[in-house]
PDB file of C-alpha atoms in Angstrom:
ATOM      1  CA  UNK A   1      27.143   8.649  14.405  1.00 43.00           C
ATOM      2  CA  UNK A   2      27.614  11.938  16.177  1.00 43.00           C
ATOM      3  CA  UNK A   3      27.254  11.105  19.464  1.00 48.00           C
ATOM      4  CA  UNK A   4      30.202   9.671  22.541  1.00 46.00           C
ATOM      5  CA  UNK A   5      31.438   6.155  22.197  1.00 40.00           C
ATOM      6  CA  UNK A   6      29.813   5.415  25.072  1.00 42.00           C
ATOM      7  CA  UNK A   7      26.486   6.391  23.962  1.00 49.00           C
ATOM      8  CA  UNK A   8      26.884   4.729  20.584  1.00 72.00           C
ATOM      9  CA  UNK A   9      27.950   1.249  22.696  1.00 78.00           C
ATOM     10  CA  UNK A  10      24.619   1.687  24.690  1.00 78.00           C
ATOM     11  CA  UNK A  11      22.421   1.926  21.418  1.00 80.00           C
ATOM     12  CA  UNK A  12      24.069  -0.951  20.076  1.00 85.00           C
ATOM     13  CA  UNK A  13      24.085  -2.919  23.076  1.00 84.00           C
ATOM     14  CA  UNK A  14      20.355  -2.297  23.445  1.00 81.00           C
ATOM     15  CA  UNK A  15      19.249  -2.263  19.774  1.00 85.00           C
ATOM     16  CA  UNK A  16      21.586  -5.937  19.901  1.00 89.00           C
ATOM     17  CA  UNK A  17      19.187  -7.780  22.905  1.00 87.00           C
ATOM     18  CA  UNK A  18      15.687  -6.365  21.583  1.00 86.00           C
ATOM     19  CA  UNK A  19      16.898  -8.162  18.001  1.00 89.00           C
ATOM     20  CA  UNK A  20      17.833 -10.964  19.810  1.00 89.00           C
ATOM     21  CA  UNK A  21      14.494 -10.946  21.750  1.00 87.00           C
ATOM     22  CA  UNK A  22      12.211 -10.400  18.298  1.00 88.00           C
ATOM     23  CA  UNK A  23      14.020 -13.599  17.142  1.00 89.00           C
ATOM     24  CA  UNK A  24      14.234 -16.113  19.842  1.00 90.00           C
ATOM     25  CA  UNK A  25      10.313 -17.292  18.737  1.00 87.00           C
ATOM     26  CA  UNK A  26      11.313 -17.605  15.294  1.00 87.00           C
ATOM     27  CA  UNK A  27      13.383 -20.973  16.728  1.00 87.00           C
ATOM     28  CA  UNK A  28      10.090 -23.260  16.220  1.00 86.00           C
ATOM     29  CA  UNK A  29       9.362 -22.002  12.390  1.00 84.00           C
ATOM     30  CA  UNK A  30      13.349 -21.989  11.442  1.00 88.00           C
ATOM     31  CA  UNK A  31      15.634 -24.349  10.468  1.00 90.00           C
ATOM     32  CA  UNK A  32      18.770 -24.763  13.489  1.00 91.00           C
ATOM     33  CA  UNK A  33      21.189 -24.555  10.881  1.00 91.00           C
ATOM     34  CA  UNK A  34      19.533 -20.757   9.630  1.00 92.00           C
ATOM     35  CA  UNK A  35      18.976 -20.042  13.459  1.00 90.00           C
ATOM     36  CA  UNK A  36      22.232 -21.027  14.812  1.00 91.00           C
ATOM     37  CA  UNK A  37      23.837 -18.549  12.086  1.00 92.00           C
ATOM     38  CA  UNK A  38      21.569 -15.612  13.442  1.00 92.00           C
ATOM     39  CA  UNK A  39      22.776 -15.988  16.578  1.00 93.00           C
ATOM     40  CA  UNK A  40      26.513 -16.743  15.495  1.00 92.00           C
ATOM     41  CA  UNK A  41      26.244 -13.380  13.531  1.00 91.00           C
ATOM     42  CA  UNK A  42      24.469 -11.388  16.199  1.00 92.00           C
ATOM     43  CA  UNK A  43      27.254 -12.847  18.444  1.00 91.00           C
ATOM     44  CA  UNK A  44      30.272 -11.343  16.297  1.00 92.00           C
ATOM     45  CA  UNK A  45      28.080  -8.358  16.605  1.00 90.00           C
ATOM     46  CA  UNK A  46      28.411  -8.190  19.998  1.00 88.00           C
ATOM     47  CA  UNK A  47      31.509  -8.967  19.741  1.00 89.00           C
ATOM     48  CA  UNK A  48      32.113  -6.226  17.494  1.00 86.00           C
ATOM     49  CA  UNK A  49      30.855  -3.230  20.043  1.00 85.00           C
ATOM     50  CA  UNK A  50      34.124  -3.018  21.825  1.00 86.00           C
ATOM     51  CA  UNK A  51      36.831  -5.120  19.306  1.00 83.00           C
ATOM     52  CA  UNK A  52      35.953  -2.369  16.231  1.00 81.00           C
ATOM     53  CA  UNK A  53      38.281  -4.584  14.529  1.00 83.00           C
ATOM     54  CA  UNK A  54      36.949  -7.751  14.058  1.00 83.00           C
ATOM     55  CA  UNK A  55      33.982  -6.079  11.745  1.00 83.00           C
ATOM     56  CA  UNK A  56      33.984  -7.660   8.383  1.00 85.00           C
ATOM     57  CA  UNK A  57      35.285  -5.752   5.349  1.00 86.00           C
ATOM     58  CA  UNK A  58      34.003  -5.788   2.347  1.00 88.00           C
ATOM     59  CA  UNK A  59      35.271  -9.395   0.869  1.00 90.00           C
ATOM     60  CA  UNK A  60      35.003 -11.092   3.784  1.00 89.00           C
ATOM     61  CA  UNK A  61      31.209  -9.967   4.229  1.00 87.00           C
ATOM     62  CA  UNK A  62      30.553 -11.214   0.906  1.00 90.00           C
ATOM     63  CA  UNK A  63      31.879 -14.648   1.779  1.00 92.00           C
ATOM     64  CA  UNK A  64      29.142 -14.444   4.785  1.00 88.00           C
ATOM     65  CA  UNK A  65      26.371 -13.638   2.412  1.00 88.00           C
ATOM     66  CA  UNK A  66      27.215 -15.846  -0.100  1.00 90.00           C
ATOM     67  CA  UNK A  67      27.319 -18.566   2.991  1.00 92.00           C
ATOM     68  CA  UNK A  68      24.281 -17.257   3.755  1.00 90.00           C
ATOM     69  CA  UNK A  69      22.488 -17.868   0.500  1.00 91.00           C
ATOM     70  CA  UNK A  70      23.614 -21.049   0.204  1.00 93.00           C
ATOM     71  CA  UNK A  71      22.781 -22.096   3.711  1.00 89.00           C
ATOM     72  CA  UNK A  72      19.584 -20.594   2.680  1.00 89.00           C
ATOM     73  CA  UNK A  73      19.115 -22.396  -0.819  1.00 91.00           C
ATOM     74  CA  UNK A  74      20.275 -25.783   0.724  1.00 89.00           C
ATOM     75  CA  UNK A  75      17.213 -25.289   3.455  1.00 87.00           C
ATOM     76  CA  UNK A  76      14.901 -24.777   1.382  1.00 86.00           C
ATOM     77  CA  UNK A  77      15.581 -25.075  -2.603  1.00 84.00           C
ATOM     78  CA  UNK A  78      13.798 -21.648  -2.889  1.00 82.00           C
ATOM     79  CA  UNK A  79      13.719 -18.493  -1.907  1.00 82.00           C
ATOM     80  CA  UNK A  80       9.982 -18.156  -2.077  1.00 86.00           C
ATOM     81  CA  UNK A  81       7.269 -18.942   0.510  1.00 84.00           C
ATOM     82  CA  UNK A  82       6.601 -17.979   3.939  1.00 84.00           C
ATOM     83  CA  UNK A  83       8.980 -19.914   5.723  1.00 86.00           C
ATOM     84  CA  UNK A  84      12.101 -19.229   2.933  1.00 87.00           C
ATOM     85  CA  UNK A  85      11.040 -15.918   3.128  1.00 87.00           C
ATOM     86  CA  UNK A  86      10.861 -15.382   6.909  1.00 87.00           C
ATOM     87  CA  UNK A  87      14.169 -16.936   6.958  1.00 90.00           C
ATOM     88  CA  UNK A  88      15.238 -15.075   4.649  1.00 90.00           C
ATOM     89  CA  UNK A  89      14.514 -11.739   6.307  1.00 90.00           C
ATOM     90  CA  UNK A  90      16.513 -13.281   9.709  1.00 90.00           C
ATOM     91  CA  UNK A  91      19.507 -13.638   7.853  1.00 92.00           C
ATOM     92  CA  UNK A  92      19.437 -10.676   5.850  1.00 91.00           C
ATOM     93  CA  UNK A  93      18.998  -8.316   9.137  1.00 91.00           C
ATOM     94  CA  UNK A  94      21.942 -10.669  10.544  1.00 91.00           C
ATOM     95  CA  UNK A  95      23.684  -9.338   7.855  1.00 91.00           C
ATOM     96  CA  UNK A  96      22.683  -6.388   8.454  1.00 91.00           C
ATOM     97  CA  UNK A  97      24.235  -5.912  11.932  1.00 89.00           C
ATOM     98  CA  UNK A  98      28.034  -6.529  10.710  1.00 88.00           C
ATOM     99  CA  UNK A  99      27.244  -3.621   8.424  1.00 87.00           C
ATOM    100  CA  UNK A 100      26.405  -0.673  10.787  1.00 85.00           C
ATOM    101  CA  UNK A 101      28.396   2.245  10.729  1.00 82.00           C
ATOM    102  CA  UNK A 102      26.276   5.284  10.353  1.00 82.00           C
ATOM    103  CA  UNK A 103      23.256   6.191  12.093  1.00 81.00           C
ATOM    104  CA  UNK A 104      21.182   5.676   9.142  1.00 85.00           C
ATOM    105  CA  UNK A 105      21.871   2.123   9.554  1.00 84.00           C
ATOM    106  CA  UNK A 106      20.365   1.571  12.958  1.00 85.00           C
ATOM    107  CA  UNK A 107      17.067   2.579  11.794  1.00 86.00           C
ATOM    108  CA  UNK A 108      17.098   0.397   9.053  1.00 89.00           C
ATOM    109  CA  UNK A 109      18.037  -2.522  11.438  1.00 89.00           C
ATOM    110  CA  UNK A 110      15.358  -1.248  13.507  1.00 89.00           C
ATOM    111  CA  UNK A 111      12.493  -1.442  11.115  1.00 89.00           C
ATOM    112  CA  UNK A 112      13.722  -4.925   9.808  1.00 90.00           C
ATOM    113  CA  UNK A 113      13.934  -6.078  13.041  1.00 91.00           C
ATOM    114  CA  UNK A 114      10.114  -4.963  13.334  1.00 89.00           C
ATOM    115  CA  UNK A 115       9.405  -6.949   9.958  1.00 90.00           C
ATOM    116  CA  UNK A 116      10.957 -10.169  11.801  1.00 89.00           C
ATOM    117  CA  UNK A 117       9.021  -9.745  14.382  1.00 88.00           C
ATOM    118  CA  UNK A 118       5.716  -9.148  12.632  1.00 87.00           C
ATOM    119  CA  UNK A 119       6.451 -11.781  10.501  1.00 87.00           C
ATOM    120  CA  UNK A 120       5.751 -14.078  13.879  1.00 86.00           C
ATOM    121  CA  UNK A 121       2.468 -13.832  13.319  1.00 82.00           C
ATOM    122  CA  UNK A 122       2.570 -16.068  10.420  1.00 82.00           C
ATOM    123  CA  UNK A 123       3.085 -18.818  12.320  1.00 82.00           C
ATOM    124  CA  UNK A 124       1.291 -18.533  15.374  1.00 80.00           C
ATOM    125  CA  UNK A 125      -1.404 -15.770  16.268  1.00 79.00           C
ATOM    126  CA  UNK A 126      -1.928 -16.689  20.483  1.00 79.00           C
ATOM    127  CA  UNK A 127      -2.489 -14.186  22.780  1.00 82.00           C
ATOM    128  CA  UNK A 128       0.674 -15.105  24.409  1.00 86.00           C
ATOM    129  CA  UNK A 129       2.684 -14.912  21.281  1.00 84.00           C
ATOM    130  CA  UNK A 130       0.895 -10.912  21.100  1.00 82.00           C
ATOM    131  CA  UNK A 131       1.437  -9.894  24.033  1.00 85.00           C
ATOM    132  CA  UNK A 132       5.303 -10.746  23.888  1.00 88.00           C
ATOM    133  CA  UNK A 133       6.000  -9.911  20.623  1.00 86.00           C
ATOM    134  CA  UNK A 134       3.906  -6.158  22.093  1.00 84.00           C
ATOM    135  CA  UNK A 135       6.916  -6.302  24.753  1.00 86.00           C
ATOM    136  CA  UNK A 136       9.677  -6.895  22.459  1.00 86.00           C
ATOM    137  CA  UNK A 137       8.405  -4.662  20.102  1.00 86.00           C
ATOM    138  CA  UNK A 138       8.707  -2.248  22.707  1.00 86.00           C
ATOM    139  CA  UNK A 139      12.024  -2.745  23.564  1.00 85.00           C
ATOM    140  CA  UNK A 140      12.330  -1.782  19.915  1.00 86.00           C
ATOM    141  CA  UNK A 141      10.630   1.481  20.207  1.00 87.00           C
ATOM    142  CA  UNK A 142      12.537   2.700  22.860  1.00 85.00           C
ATOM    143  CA  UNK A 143      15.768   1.741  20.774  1.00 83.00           C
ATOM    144  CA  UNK A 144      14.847   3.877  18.357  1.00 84.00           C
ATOM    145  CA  UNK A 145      13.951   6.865  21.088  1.00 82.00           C
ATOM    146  CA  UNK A 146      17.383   5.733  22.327  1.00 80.00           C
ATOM    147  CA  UNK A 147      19.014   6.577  18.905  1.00 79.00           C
ATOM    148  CA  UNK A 148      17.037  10.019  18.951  1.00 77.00           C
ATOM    149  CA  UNK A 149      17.946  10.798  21.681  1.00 72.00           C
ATOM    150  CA  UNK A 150      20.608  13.271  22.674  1.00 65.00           C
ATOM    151  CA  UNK A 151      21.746  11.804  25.927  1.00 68.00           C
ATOM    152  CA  UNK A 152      20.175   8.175  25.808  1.00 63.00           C
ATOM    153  CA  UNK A 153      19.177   6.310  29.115  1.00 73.00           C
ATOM    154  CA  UNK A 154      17.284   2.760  29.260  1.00 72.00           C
ATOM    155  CA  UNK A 155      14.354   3.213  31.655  1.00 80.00           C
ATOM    156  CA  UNK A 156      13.959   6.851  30.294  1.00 79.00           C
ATOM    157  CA  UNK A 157      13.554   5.281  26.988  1.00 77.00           C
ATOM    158  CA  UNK A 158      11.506   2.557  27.694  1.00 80.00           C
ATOM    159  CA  UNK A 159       9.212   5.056  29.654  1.00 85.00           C
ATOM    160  CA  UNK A 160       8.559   6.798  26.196  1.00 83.00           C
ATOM    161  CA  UNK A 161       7.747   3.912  24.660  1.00 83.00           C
ATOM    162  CA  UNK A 162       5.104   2.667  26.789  1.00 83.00           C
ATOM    163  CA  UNK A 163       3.656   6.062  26.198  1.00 87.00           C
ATOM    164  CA  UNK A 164       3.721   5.859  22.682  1.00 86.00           C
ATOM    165  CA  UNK A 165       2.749   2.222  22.536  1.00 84.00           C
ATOM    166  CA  UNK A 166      -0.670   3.449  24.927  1.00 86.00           C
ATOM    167  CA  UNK A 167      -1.678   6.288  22.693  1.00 88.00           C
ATOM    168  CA  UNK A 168      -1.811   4.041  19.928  1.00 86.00           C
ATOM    169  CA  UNK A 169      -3.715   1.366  22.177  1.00 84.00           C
ATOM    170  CA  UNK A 170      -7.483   2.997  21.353  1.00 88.00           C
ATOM    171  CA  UNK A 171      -7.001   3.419  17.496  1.00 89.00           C
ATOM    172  CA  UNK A 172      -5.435  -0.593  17.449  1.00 80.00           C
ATOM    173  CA  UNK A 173      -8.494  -1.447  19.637  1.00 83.00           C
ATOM    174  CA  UNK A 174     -10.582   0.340  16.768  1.00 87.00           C
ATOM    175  CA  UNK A 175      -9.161  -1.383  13.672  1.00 82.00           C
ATOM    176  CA  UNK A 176      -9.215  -4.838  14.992  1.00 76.00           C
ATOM    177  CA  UNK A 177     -12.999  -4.426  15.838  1.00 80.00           C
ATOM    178  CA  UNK A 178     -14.231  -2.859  12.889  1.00 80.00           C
ATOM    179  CA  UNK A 179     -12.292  -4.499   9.969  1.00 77.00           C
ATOM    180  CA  UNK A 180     -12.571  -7.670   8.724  1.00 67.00           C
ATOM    181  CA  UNK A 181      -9.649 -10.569   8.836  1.00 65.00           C
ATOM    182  CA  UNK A 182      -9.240 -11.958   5.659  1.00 60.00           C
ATOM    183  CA  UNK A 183      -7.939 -15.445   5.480  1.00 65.00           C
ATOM    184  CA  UNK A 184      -4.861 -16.317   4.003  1.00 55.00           C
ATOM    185  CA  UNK A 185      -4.289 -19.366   1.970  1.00 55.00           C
ATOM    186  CA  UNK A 186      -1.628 -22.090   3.028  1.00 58.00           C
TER     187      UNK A 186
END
């Protein structure tokens, strides 16, 4: 990443509590064991912001993912389904976290951190559940205005995204009037 330390320790800090925050609801639909690993790795991420040297290196990050897979397989005996799958998406963006190093990176934890938190709506479609995951989500948005940003600041960021979030508040309004739901099967 081009940009200060400093700056680069922001992004990550905030880009590390909206993941977090698009996670916590998964804790009803996953397994503790699968959950309580998320949050271990996240944690070592965290951990990671200002002791560069405790990120993994290569072998010792495929030892996690191995652990991972097998934590994983043991579960669920599959890899398929909605919840394997869901699960499987939590620990692969876990994963994902020990791995940044370029900027290219963040927005790829970005946009799996939005598939985590769409994939919420599998489980439970409240209007609660919408409007937090339309918060979080948020926070996400102005993570990645944060990592375009040349001089990133929070409430400047989160300021965009509410912006951005009510221009696309007509056209969402649109959609879910005018097309159809379809079912899915169980």
């Amino acid at each position: 990443m081009t940009r200060g330390l400093a700056d680069n320790q922001r992004v990550l800090v905030f880009l590390l509590l909206s993941i977090g925050l698009i996670t916590f609801p998964h804790v009803n639909h996953i397994p503790l064991p699968i959950f309580a690993a998320f949050y271990l790795l996240l944690s070592w991420r965290f951990i990671c912001i200002w002791q560069k040297n405790y990120l993994p290196n290569k072998a010792l990050l495929l030892v996690v993912t191995t652990a991972a897979i097998f934590l994983l397989y043991q579960q669920y005996h599959s890899f398929l389904g909605r919840d394997a799958g869901t699960s499987l998406f939590v620990l692969a963006l876990a994963l994902k976290l020990l791995e940044i190093k370029k900027q290219r990176d963040l927005y790829l934890v970005n946009y799996l951190a939005f598939i985590v938190a769409t994939s919420q709506f599998l489980f439970q479609q409240s209007i609660l559940m919408a409007i937090y995951i339309l918060l979080v989500t948020s926070v996400l948005l102005a993570t990645l205005v944060s990592i375009n940003s040349q001089k990133p600041k929070t409430i400047p960021a989160l300021k965009t995204a509410a912006i951005i979030i009510f221009q696309a508040l007509p056209i969402s309004i649109i959609l879910f009037v005018f097309f159809p739901r379809v079912e899915a099967p169980r």
